[in-house]
Short mmCIF file of C-alpha atoms in Angstrom, two decimals:
data_model
loop_
_atom_site.label_atom_id
_atom_site.label_comp_id
_atom_site.label_asym_id
_atom_site.label_seq_id
_atom_site.Cartn_x
_atom_site.Cartn_y
_atom_site.Cartn_z
CA MET D 1 -107.56 -10.65 108.23
CA ILE D 2 -108.08 -7.50 110.29
CA LYS D 3 -105.52 -5.61 108.23
CA GLN D 4 -107.44 -6.47 105.09
CA ILE D 5 -110.63 -5.25 106.77
CA LEU D 6 -109.26 -1.98 108.05
CA GLY D 7 -106.46 -1.14 105.67
CA LYS D 8 -103.05 0.02 106.83
CA LEU D 9 -102.34 3.48 108.13
CA PRO D 10 -100.36 5.48 105.61
CA ARG D 11 -96.64 5.14 106.33
CA LYS D 12 -95.82 8.52 104.88
CA PRO D 13 -98.81 10.87 104.94
CA SER D 14 -98.52 13.86 102.67
CA LYS D 15 -97.75 17.16 104.34
CA SER D 16 -100.08 20.13 104.25
CA SER D 17 -99.62 23.67 105.42
CA GLU D 18 -102.43 23.24 107.94
CA ASN D 19 -101.20 20.02 109.52
CA ARG D 20 -97.42 19.98 109.04
CA GLU D 21 -96.82 18.51 112.47
CA PHE D 22 -99.12 15.61 111.71
CA GLY D 23 -97.86 15.00 108.22
CA GLY D 24 -101.17 15.73 106.59
CA SER D 25 -104.69 14.61 107.31
CA SER D 26 -106.84 12.79 104.82
CA ALA D 27 -110.18 14.22 103.90
CA PRO D 28 -113.20 12.31 105.15
CA SER D 29 -114.99 9.99 102.78
CA SER D 30 -117.98 11.25 100.89
CA ASN D 31 -121.47 10.47 102.18
CA ALA D 32 -122.18 8.27 99.19
CA SER D 33 -119.13 6.07 99.62
CA THR D 34 -119.55 5.75 103.39
CA SER D 35 -123.19 4.91 102.95
CA SER D 36 -122.32 2.03 100.64
CA ARG D 37 -119.77 0.81 103.17
CA SER D 38 -122.45 0.99 105.82
CA ASN D 39 -124.50 -1.43 103.74
CA ASP D 40 -121.45 -3.71 103.61
CA LEU D 41 -121.40 -3.57 107.39
CA VAL D 42 -124.88 -5.10 107.55
CA SER D 43 -124.62 -7.59 104.70
CA ASN D 44 -121.18 -8.94 105.51
CA ASN D 45 -121.83 -9.72 109.15
CA ILE D 46 -120.19 -6.51 110.31
CA SER D 47 -117.13 -6.99 108.17
CA VAL D 48 -116.15 -3.40 107.46
CA ASN D 49 -114.21 -2.57 104.32
CA LEU D 50 -113.20 1.00 104.85
CA ASP D 51 -110.17 3.14 104.08
CA HIS D 52 -109.33 4.41 107.55
CA THR D 53 -107.30 7.56 107.10
CA PRO D 54 -106.05 9.88 109.84
CA LEU D 55 -108.59 12.13 111.47
CA PRO D 56 -109.10 13.61 114.93
CA GLY D 57 -111.32 12.61 117.83
CA PRO D 58 -110.43 12.57 121.56
CA ASN D 59 -113.71 12.92 123.53
CA SER D 60 -114.02 12.63 127.23
CA ALA D 61 -116.95 11.76 129.36
CA SER D 62 -115.57 13.40 132.47
CA ASN D 63 -118.07 16.24 132.27
CA LEU D 64 -120.93 13.77 131.94
CA GLY D 65 -120.20 11.76 135.05
CA TYR D 66 -118.74 8.72 133.29
CA GLY D 67 -115.91 8.17 135.72
CA GLU D 68 -113.83 5.03 135.92
CA GLY D 69 -115.87 3.74 138.81
CA SER D 70 -119.28 4.57 137.31
CA LYS D 71 -121.65 1.63 136.94
CA PHE D 72 -123.90 1.44 133.94
CA PRO D 73 -127.10 -0.60 133.97
CA GLN D 74 -127.03 -4.19 132.83
CA VAL D 75 -130.03 -6.07 131.50
CA GLY D 76 -132.22 -6.91 134.45
CA HIS D 77 -131.62 -3.61 136.23
CA PRO D 78 -134.89 -1.78 136.78
CA LYS D 79 -134.07 1.55 135.13
CA LEU D 80 -131.95 3.17 132.49
CA ASN D 81 -131.99 6.99 132.42
CA GLY D 82 -135.37 6.89 134.07
CA ASN D 83 -136.93 4.51 131.51
CA THR D 84 -138.12 1.11 132.66
CA ILE D 85 -136.43 -1.70 130.74
CA VAL D 86 -137.54 -4.75 132.71
CA ALA D 87 -140.81 -5.17 130.88
CA SER D 88 -139.37 -5.10 127.37
CA TYR D 89 -136.38 -4.17 125.29
CA GLU D 90 -137.94 -3.38 121.93
CA ALA D 91 -136.57 -1.89 118.75
CA LEU D 92 -137.42 1.75 118.06
CA PRO D 93 -138.85 3.00 114.74
CA GLY D 94 -136.44 3.57 111.84
CA PHE D 95 -135.25 7.04 110.92
CA ARG D 96 -137.17 6.87 107.66
CA ASP D 97 -140.42 6.30 109.56
CA VAL D 98 -140.38 9.60 111.46
CA PRO D 99 -140.51 13.19 110.22
CA SER D 100 -137.28 15.19 110.01
CA SER D 101 -138.21 17.24 113.08
CA GLU D 102 -138.24 14.06 115.21
CA LYS D 103 -135.05 12.47 113.91
CA GLN D 104 -132.76 14.07 116.49
CA ASN D 105 -134.97 12.95 119.39
CA LEU D 106 -135.10 9.45 117.90
CA LEU D 107 -131.30 9.47 117.56
CA VAL D 108 -130.98 10.26 121.27
CA ARG D 109 -133.47 7.52 122.18
CA LYS D 110 -131.62 4.97 120.07
CA MET D 111 -128.31 5.86 121.70
CA ASN D 112 -129.92 5.50 125.14
CA LEU D 113 -131.20 2.09 124.07
CA CYS D 114 -127.65 1.10 123.13
CA CYS D 115 -126.41 2.02 126.61
CA VAL D 116 -127.88 -1.22 127.96
CA MET D 117 -125.14 -3.79 128.49
CA PHE D 118 -125.41 -7.55 127.99
CA ASP D 119 -123.47 -10.57 129.18
CA PHE D 120 -121.68 -12.01 126.13
CA THR D 121 -119.89 -14.73 128.05
CA ASP D 122 -123.14 -16.71 127.87
CA PRO D 123 -124.18 -16.93 124.19
CA THR D 124 -127.65 -18.26 125.11
CA LYS D 125 -128.79 -15.26 127.17
CA ASN D 126 -130.85 -12.30 125.89
CA LEU D 127 -130.62 -13.33 122.23
CA LYS D 128 -133.54 -11.14 121.15
CA GLU D 129 -132.29 -8.08 123.06
CA LYS D 130 -128.76 -8.50 121.72
CA ASP D 131 -130.07 -8.61 118.16
CA VAL D 132 -132.19 -5.49 118.76
CA LYS D 133 -129.14 -3.64 120.08
CA ARG D 134 -127.00 -4.82 117.17
CA GLN D 135 -129.52 -3.62 114.60
CA THR D 136 -129.89 -0.30 116.43
CA LEU D 137 -126.11 0.21 116.41
CA LEU D 138 -126.03 -0.47 112.68
CA GLU D 139 -128.75 2.15 112.18
CA LEU D 140 -126.66 4.65 114.18
CA VAL D 141 -123.62 3.95 111.99
CA ASP D 142 -125.69 4.54 108.88
CA TYR D 143 -127.19 7.74 110.33
CA VAL D 144 -123.80 9.24 111.22
CA THR D 145 -122.40 8.28 107.82
CA SER D 146 -125.21 9.98 105.86
CA ALA D 147 -125.70 13.01 108.16
CA ASN D 148 -126.07 16.27 106.25
CA GLY D 149 -126.21 18.75 109.12
CA LYS D 150 -123.87 19.70 111.94
CA PHE D 151 -124.21 17.57 115.07
CA THR D 152 -125.57 19.55 118.00
CA GLU D 153 -124.11 19.71 121.49
CA THR D 154 -126.87 17.43 122.80
CA VAL D 155 -126.16 14.80 120.17
CA MET D 156 -122.41 14.93 120.88
CA GLN D 157 -123.08 14.50 124.58
CA GLU D 158 -125.21 11.42 123.95
CA VAL D 159 -122.69 10.01 121.47
CA ILE D 160 -119.88 10.18 124.01
CA LYS D 161 -122.15 8.75 126.68
CA MET D 162 -123.08 5.72 124.57
CA VAL D 163 -119.48 5.15 123.42
CA SER D 164 -118.16 5.47 126.98
CA VAL D 165 -120.69 2.99 128.37
CA ASN D 166 -119.87 0.36 125.77
CA LEU D 167 -116.10 0.73 125.34
CA PHE D 168 -114.60 1.90 128.61
CA ARG D 169 -114.41 -1.23 130.71
CA PRO D 170 -111.79 -3.05 132.79
CA LEU D 171 -109.44 -5.10 130.62
CA THR D 172 -109.10 -8.24 132.70
CA PRO D 173 -106.36 -10.48 131.26
CA GLN D 174 -107.61 -13.86 130.10
CA PRO D 175 -106.01 -16.84 131.87
CA ARG D 176 -103.46 -18.86 129.91
CA GLU D 177 -102.34 -22.38 130.62
CA ASN D 178 -98.70 -21.36 130.95
CA LYS D 179 -98.58 -18.15 132.97
CA VAL D 180 -94.80 -17.71 132.64
CA LEU D 181 -94.20 -17.12 128.95
CA GLU D 182 -91.09 -15.85 127.27
CA ALA D 183 -91.48 -12.88 124.95
CA PHE D 184 -90.74 -14.97 121.88
CA ASP D 185 -93.32 -17.60 122.87
CA LEU D 186 -96.05 -14.96 122.87
CA GLU D 187 -95.67 -14.61 119.10
CA GLU D 188 -96.81 -18.21 118.74
CA GLU D 189 -99.82 -17.82 121.06
CA GLU D 190 -103.28 -17.51 119.56
CA PRO D 191 -104.71 -14.02 120.26
CA LEU D 192 -107.57 -13.94 122.75
CA MET D 193 -110.81 -12.66 121.24
CA ASP D 194 -113.39 -10.64 123.18
CA PRO D 195 -116.77 -12.46 123.11
CA ALA D 196 -118.52 -9.07 122.96
CA TRP D 197 -116.72 -8.10 119.73
CA PRO D 198 -119.83 -8.43 117.46
CA HIS D 199 -121.24 -5.38 119.28
CA LEU D 200 -117.99 -3.65 120.18
CA GLN D 201 -116.95 -3.54 116.53
CA ILE D 202 -120.07 -1.61 115.55
CA VAL D 203 -119.54 0.84 118.43
CA TYR D 204 -115.96 1.40 117.27
CA GLU D 205 -117.16 1.89 113.69
CA PHE D 206 -119.76 4.38 114.95
CA LEU D 207 -117.09 6.34 116.87
CA LEU D 208 -114.73 6.27 113.90
CA ARG D 209 -117.33 7.66 111.52
CA PHE D 210 -118.51 10.23 114.05
CA VAL D 211 -114.97 11.56 114.47
CA ALA D 212 -114.33 11.44 110.71
CA SER D 213 -117.61 13.08 109.78
CA PRO D 214 -117.40 16.60 108.33
CA GLU D 215 -120.54 17.34 110.37
CA THR D 216 -118.57 16.94 113.63
CA ASP D 217 -117.33 20.39 114.57
CA ALA D 218 -113.94 20.05 116.30
CA LYS D 219 -114.36 23.25 118.31
CA LEU D 220 -117.61 22.00 119.81
CA ALA D 221 -116.64 18.33 120.04
CA LYS D 222 -113.46 19.01 122.04
CA ARG D 223 -115.68 19.82 125.05
CA PHE D 224 -116.69 16.16 125.15
CA ILE D 225 -113.69 14.54 123.48
CA ASP D 226 -111.32 15.84 126.14
CA HIS D 227 -108.15 14.64 127.86
CA SER D 228 -110.06 12.22 130.07
CA PHE D 229 -111.64 10.58 127.04
CA VAL D 230 -108.26 10.31 125.30
CA LEU D 231 -106.67 8.66 128.34
CA LYS D 232 -109.45 6.08 128.57
CA LEU D 233 -109.11 5.39 124.86
CA LEU D 234 -105.36 4.90 125.27
CA ASP D 235 -105.97 2.51 128.17
CA LEU D 236 -107.88 0.25 125.77
CA PHE D 237 -104.71 -0.27 123.68
CA ASP D 238 -103.77 -2.93 126.24
CA SER D 239 -106.64 -5.08 124.97
CA GLU D 240 -105.63 -8.63 124.08
CA ASP D 241 -107.97 -8.61 121.07
CA PRO D 242 -105.95 -7.49 117.99
CA ARG D 243 -109.14 -6.44 116.19
CA GLU D 244 -109.88 -3.90 118.91
CA ARG D 245 -106.33 -2.52 118.79
CA GLU D 246 -106.59 -2.04 115.02
CA TYR D 247 -109.73 0.09 115.44
CA LEU D 248 -108.16 2.06 118.30
CA LYS D 249 -105.09 2.75 116.16
CA THR D 250 -107.21 4.19 113.37
CA ILE D 251 -109.43 6.23 115.70
CA LEU D 252 -106.46 7.69 117.60
CA HIS D 253 -104.87 8.58 114.26
CA ARG D 254 -107.96 10.50 113.22
CA ILE D 255 -108.30 12.18 116.62
CA TYR D 256 -104.70 13.42 116.42
CA GLY D 257 -105.34 14.81 112.97
CA LYS D 258 -108.61 16.60 113.70
CA PHE D 259 -108.15 17.91 117.24
CA MET D 260 -104.93 19.90 117.04
CA VAL D 261 -105.40 21.17 120.60
CA HIS D 262 -104.95 17.61 121.91
CA ARG D 263 -101.75 16.76 120.03
CA PRO D 264 -99.20 17.63 122.76
CA PHE D 265 -101.30 15.80 125.34
CA ILE D 266 -101.59 12.67 123.18
CA ARG D 267 -97.82 12.57 122.63
CA LYS D 268 -97.19 12.98 126.36
CA ALA D 269 -99.72 10.28 127.26
CA ILE D 270 -98.13 7.81 124.82
CA ASN D 271 -94.74 8.72 126.27
CA ASN D 272 -96.01 7.82 129.76
CA ILE D 273 -97.32 4.46 128.50
CA PHE D 274 -93.85 3.68 127.13
CA PHE D 275 -92.20 4.64 130.43
CA CYS D 276 -94.55 2.41 132.40
CA PHE D 277 -93.93 -0.44 129.96
CA MET D 278 -90.11 -0.12 129.98
CA PHE D 279 -89.45 0.56 133.65
CA GLU D 280 -92.31 -1.18 135.45
CA THR D 281 -94.30 -3.90 133.69
CA GLU D 282 -92.61 -4.87 130.38
CA LYS D 283 -96.12 -6.06 129.52
CA HIS D 284 -98.42 -4.18 127.15
CA ASN D 285 -100.35 -5.48 124.16
CA GLY D 286 -100.57 -2.25 122.16
CA ILE D 287 -96.98 -0.98 121.87
CA ALA D 288 -96.77 -1.90 118.17
CA GLU D 289 -100.03 -0.10 117.34
CA LEU D 290 -99.00 3.03 119.26
CA LEU D 291 -95.68 3.07 117.40
CA GLU D 292 -97.50 2.79 114.07
CA VAL D 293 -99.49 5.92 114.92
CA LEU D 294 -96.29 7.66 116.03
CA GLY D 295 -94.66 6.78 112.71
CA SER D 296 -97.16 9.01 110.90
CA ILE D 297 -96.90 11.71 113.57
CA ILE D 298 -93.09 11.84 113.38
CA ASN D 299 -93.27 11.93 109.59
CA GLY D 300 -95.18 15.21 109.89
CA PHE D 301 -92.91 16.96 112.40
CA ALA D 302 -91.94 20.44 111.20
CA LEU D 303 -88.27 21.34 110.80
CA PRO D 304 -86.17 22.18 112.67
CA LEU D 305 -87.21 19.56 115.20
CA LYS D 306 -88.35 20.83 118.58
CA GLU D 307 -86.27 19.93 121.61
CA GLU D 308 -89.33 18.11 122.97
CA HIS D 309 -89.25 15.69 120.01
CA LYS D 310 -85.53 15.02 120.38
CA LEU D 311 -86.00 14.25 124.08
CA PHE D 312 -88.79 11.84 123.17
CA LEU D 313 -86.38 10.04 120.85
CA VAL D 314 -83.64 9.76 123.49
CA ARG D 315 -85.81 9.01 126.53
CA ALA D 316 -88.54 6.83 125.05
CA LEU D 317 -87.86 5.43 121.57
CA ILE D 318 -84.21 4.39 121.96
CA PRO D 319 -84.75 2.69 125.38
CA LEU D 320 -87.61 0.69 123.81
CA HIS D 321 -84.86 -1.51 122.34
CA LYS D 322 -84.14 -2.96 125.78
CA PRO D 323 -87.25 -5.10 126.66
CA LYS D 324 -87.15 -8.81 125.87
CA CYS D 325 -90.34 -8.60 123.80
CA LEU D 326 -88.73 -6.25 121.24
CA PRO D 327 -89.62 -8.61 118.33
CA MET D 328 -93.31 -7.86 118.98
CA TYR D 329 -92.93 -4.22 117.95
CA HIS D 330 -89.48 -3.84 116.36
CA GLN D 331 -90.69 -3.07 112.83
CA PRO D 332 -92.74 0.07 113.69
CA LEU D 333 -90.05 1.14 116.19
CA SER D 334 -87.38 0.88 113.51
CA TYR D 335 -89.56 2.97 111.18
CA CYS D 336 -89.92 5.71 113.84
CA ILE D 337 -86.15 5.79 114.40
CA ALA D 338 -85.50 6.01 110.66
CA GLN D 339 -87.94 8.94 110.41
CA PHE D 340 -85.90 10.92 112.94
CA VAL D 341 -82.66 10.40 110.98
CA GLU D 342 -84.37 11.45 107.75
CA LYS D 343 -85.70 14.57 109.49
CA ASP D 344 -82.36 15.51 111.06
CA CYS D 345 -79.22 13.65 109.94
CA LYS D 346 -77.31 15.09 112.92
CA LEU D 347 -79.28 12.70 115.17
CA ALA D 348 -77.56 9.69 113.57
CA ASP D 349 -74.67 9.77 116.05
CA THR D 350 -77.09 9.88 119.01
CA ILE D 351 -79.17 7.02 117.63
CA ILE D 352 -76.20 4.77 116.78
CA ARG D 353 -74.66 5.25 120.21
CA GLY D 354 -78.07 4.51 121.72
CA LEU D 355 -78.28 1.25 119.78
CA LEU D 356 -74.78 0.31 120.93
CA LYS D 357 -75.80 1.00 124.53
CA TYR D 358 -78.65 -1.53 124.34
CA TRP D 359 -76.90 -3.97 121.99
CA PRO D 360 -77.87 -7.57 122.92
CA ILE D 361 -75.09 -9.76 124.26
CA THR D 362 -76.54 -13.28 124.34
CA ASN D 363 -79.62 -12.99 122.10
CA SER D 364 -78.56 -13.66 118.50
CA SER D 365 -82.01 -13.21 116.93
CA LYS D 366 -82.31 -9.79 118.54
CA GLU D 367 -78.79 -8.96 117.36
CA VAL D 368 -79.84 -9.61 113.75
CA MET D 369 -82.73 -7.14 114.26
CA PHE D 370 -80.31 -4.50 115.54
CA LEU D 371 -78.10 -4.98 112.48
CA SER D 372 -81.08 -4.54 110.14
CA GLU D 373 -82.11 -1.35 111.92
CA LEU D 374 -78.51 -0.13 111.94
CA GLU D 375 -78.41 -0.45 108.15
CA GLU D 376 -81.51 1.77 107.83
CA VAL D 377 -79.94 4.40 110.08
CA LEU D 378 -76.56 4.31 108.31
CA GLU D 379 -78.29 4.70 104.97
CA ALA D 380 -79.40 8.18 106.06
CA THR D 381 -76.15 9.05 107.88
CA GLN D 382 -73.81 11.69 106.49
CA PRO D 383 -69.95 11.52 106.75
CA PRO D 384 -69.55 14.01 109.67
CA GLU D 385 -71.97 12.08 111.90
CA PHE D 386 -70.53 8.75 110.76
CA GLN D 387 -67.01 9.79 111.75
CA ARG D 388 -68.14 10.67 115.29
CA CYS D 389 -69.37 7.16 116.07
CA MET D 390 -67.46 4.87 113.68
CA VAL D 391 -64.87 3.64 116.20
CA PRO D 392 -67.30 2.19 118.79
CA LEU D 393 -69.62 1.11 115.98
CA PHE D 394 -67.04 -0.98 114.13
CA ARG D 395 -65.68 -2.44 117.35
CA GLN D 396 -69.17 -3.85 117.87
CA LEU D 397 -69.40 -4.94 114.23
CA ALA D 398 -66.05 -6.71 114.59
CA CYS D 399 -67.60 -8.72 117.46
CA CYS D 400 -70.57 -9.51 115.19
CA LEU D 401 -68.23 -10.68 112.43
CA SER D 402 -66.59 -13.05 114.92
CA SER D 403 -69.95 -14.45 116.07
CA SER D 404 -70.47 -18.19 115.67
CA HIS D 405 -74.26 -17.85 116.00
CA PHE D 406 -76.09 -20.88 114.57
CA GLN D 407 -79.82 -21.69 114.43
CA ARG D 408 -80.70 -24.69 112.33
CA GLY D 409 -83.98 -24.53 110.42
CA THR D 410 -85.18 -21.21 111.87
CA GLY D 411 -84.66 -19.05 108.80
CA VAL D 412 -82.81 -16.54 111.00
CA LEU D 413 -79.67 -15.07 109.46
CA VAL D 414 -76.31 -15.84 111.00
CA VAL D 415 -75.13 -12.71 112.87
CA ALA D 416 -71.81 -12.58 110.97
CA GLU D 417 -73.67 -12.98 107.67
CA ARG D 418 -76.04 -10.08 108.46
CA ALA D 419 -73.12 -7.86 109.48
CA LEU D 420 -71.28 -8.59 106.22
CA TYR D 421 -74.37 -7.62 104.20
CA LEU D 422 -73.72 -4.00 105.29
CA TRP D 423 -71.00 -3.89 102.59
CA ASN D 424 -73.69 -4.59 99.96
CA ASN D 425 -75.19 -1.16 100.66
CA ASP D 426 -73.55 1.38 98.34
CA HIS D 427 -73.93 4.33 100.72
CA ILE D 428 -72.49 2.43 103.69
CA GLU D 429 -69.67 1.00 101.60
CA ASN D 430 -68.79 4.52 100.46
CA LEU D 431 -68.67 5.75 104.08
CA ILE D 432 -66.36 2.83 104.92
CA ARG D 433 -64.11 3.54 101.90
CA ILE D 434 -63.68 7.17 102.96
CA ASN D 435 -62.72 6.14 106.51
CA ARG D 436 -60.92 2.88 105.68
CA LYS D 437 -57.67 3.88 107.45
CA ILE D 438 -59.51 3.77 110.79
CA ILE D 439 -62.06 1.05 110.07
CA LEU D 440 -59.93 -1.64 108.40
CA PRO D 441 -57.48 -2.09 111.34
CA ILE D 442 -60.50 -2.59 113.65
CA VAL D 443 -62.29 -5.25 111.57
CA PHE D 444 -59.32 -6.91 109.85
CA PRO D 445 -58.65 -9.59 112.52
CA ALA D 446 -62.29 -10.72 112.40
CA LEU D 447 -62.26 -10.79 108.59
CA GLU D 448 -59.03 -12.79 108.49
CA LYS D 449 -60.28 -15.37 110.99
CA ASN D 450 -63.63 -15.72 109.20
CA GLY D 451 -61.93 -16.29 105.87
CA ARG D 452 -59.81 -19.06 107.35
CA ASN D 453 -62.10 -21.11 109.54
CA HIS D 454 -65.69 -19.88 109.92
CA TRP D 455 -68.11 -22.83 109.89
CA ASN D 456 -70.60 -21.14 107.53
CA GLN D 457 -69.71 -21.20 103.81
CA VAL D 458 -71.83 -18.10 103.09
CA VAL D 459 -69.93 -16.15 105.73
CA GLN D 460 -66.60 -17.29 104.27
CA SER D 461 -67.65 -16.24 100.79
CA LEU D 462 -68.92 -12.81 101.92
CA THR D 463 -65.75 -12.30 103.96
CA LEU D 464 -63.56 -12.93 100.94
CA ASN D 465 -65.58 -10.35 98.98
CA VAL D 466 -65.08 -7.73 101.69
CA ARG D 467 -61.35 -8.49 101.93
CA LYS D 468 -61.14 -8.08 98.16
CA ILE D 469 -62.83 -4.65 98.35
CA PHE D 470 -60.28 -3.42 100.90
CA SER D 471 -57.31 -4.91 99.07
CA GLU D 472 -58.36 -3.24 95.81
CA ILE D 473 -59.09 0.26 97.15
CA ASP D 474 -55.95 0.47 99.33
CA PRO D 475 -53.42 -2.37 98.79
CA GLU D 476 -50.79 -0.73 101.01
CA LEU D 477 -53.16 -0.39 103.96
CA PHE D 478 -54.38 -3.95 103.46
CA GLU D 479 -50.82 -5.32 103.44
CA GLU D 480 -49.94 -3.30 106.51
CA CYS D 481 -52.96 -4.67 108.38
CA LEU D 482 -52.09 -8.20 107.25
CA ARG D 483 -48.50 -7.79 108.47
CA LYS D 484 -49.66 -6.47 111.86
CA PHE D 485 -52.16 -9.30 112.16
CA GLN D 486 -49.45 -11.86 111.43
CA GLU D 487 -47.14 -10.19 113.96
CA GLU D 488 -49.90 -10.28 116.56
CA GLU D 489 -50.55 -13.92 115.77
CA ALA D 490 -46.82 -14.70 116.14
CA LYS D 491 -46.78 -12.90 119.50
CA VAL D 492 -49.85 -14.82 120.64
CA GLU D 493 -48.27 -18.09 119.54
CA GLU D 494 -45.02 -17.16 121.32
CA MET D 495 -46.90 -16.31 124.51
CA LYS D 496 -48.85 -19.56 124.24
CA THR D 497 -45.57 -21.49 123.93
CA LYS D 498 -44.20 -19.72 127.02
CA TYR D 499 -47.38 -20.44 128.96
CA ASP D 500 -47.24 -24.11 127.95
CA ALA D 501 -43.56 -24.33 128.97
CA THR D 502 -44.30 -22.68 132.30
CA TRP D 503 -47.18 -25.04 133.01
CA LYS D 504 -45.02 -28.02 132.01
CA CYS D 505 -42.32 -26.85 134.41
CA LEU D 506 -44.84 -26.46 137.22
CA GLU D 507 -46.29 -29.90 136.51
CA ASP D 508 -42.76 -31.44 136.64
CA ILE D 509 -41.98 -29.71 139.94
CA ALA D 510 -45.29 -30.86 141.38
CA ALA D 511 -44.67 -34.43 140.20
CA THR D 512 -41.12 -34.42 141.69
CA LYS D 513 -42.39 -33.16 145.05
CA ALA D 514 -45.17 -35.75 145.05
CA ALA D 515 -42.65 -38.55 144.37
CA SER D 516 -40.38 -37.29 147.18
CA SER D 517 -43.29 -37.23 149.60
CA GLU D 518 -44.24 -40.80 148.73
CA ALA D 519 -40.61 -41.94 149.25
CA VAL D 520 -40.53 -40.33 152.69
CA LEU D 521 -43.78 -42.05 153.64
CA VAL D 522 -42.62 -45.48 152.40
CA HIS D 523 -39.06 -45.29 153.89
CA PRO D 524 -39.21 -43.11 156.97
CA ALA D 525 -35.87 -42.16 158.53
#
């Protein structure tokens, strides 16, 4: 549902001369279109139907005193910014009801009003006040959408203040009945929804439109949307509410596009999140969303690739294949890896060896994922890079071909079946044809055994097709491999016969000695 509401981030943003490293940044929506969407926000119970395209926006509240430990007033506290709120929490006049000269002051007052926090865990408390705040937030969204003049420094300061008060909060994990959950079980769990989402969503929409607005001057806004603000925004990616993570993904995408000065810092901060996830916690709810943003960023990297980007691939992206919860984020990770190969085909050898390093041993479902990703990488691999890694690669594929993996009724491919599908890819098959003299001797034993006695009929059929390909392109090599395989089988059978004879001899000796001992015990001298 949330993906229908927000729309997906573009997988391959178009490049522009201004934003090559980002892969292009979409132009903000026109005032007319955003205004109509603002009306949808009100009429459809805050169900936003908006094309969220990449724009900039990292603001920080560090200069305003909004530290992590700062406490903002809740309802019932005597004062908020010097204004008494105990007596009443009333709606302010609409923007249409005041002259143009007073609109900015009214905007500031409305944002101060929205800094009051409510307890959403109890749906019966402060109903009137909550509705007033909700309507005020919707008015702010509409105002930012239809603004036709540059936002001043004062307005930006109040915007970041209001956003910080409402969004930056501790993310306390919700209790689950079963605290020890396997990574694959988490996919089946219902996502936990934040009870404050009806208000949080409007705040996120307000921030998104503020960042996207052409009236937000990046040079001025970067004083408030600073590194501290970006870090706090990234901390929220660990939210258990998928709706919140979708908004954060879109906002971070826009921030990266608009605030070029923050791009290196954002990449480094995401890198640190990955390190903490891989080497410390192996628990983070927003890895998939962060990788989706990175997919667009990597797509826009200028060529030749900087050493910094290659190090990020080797130190962060490739090791992300190790955690048990890989299925939760494998698709966007695979897309990021494929982007690097498309950018620089010489990285194929590094990536394939990295995959082999983290290749799963006992997890068949994960092994099928690796094979799918390997196909994407090989599709962009050129012969020189392929030749560097083909020996260890096809040793691993030979093990996959010999796998007896079986999962009834799961819809998961058999490992051997998925490995054999690599020959259906024309580019990969051509690479194998060119290097058949090295590859066929490695995989031939597995192919021969599969064709004879694999339990799965699909695997047997695919194996026969692959054997036919090899026998047609190089009959002499095929016959030589067959002869060697038969010789090896004969040797194995001969050794087995010797072992059996040896064991039989040992058993006879043991039996003779046992009989002699019994005779001595029965008839002592």
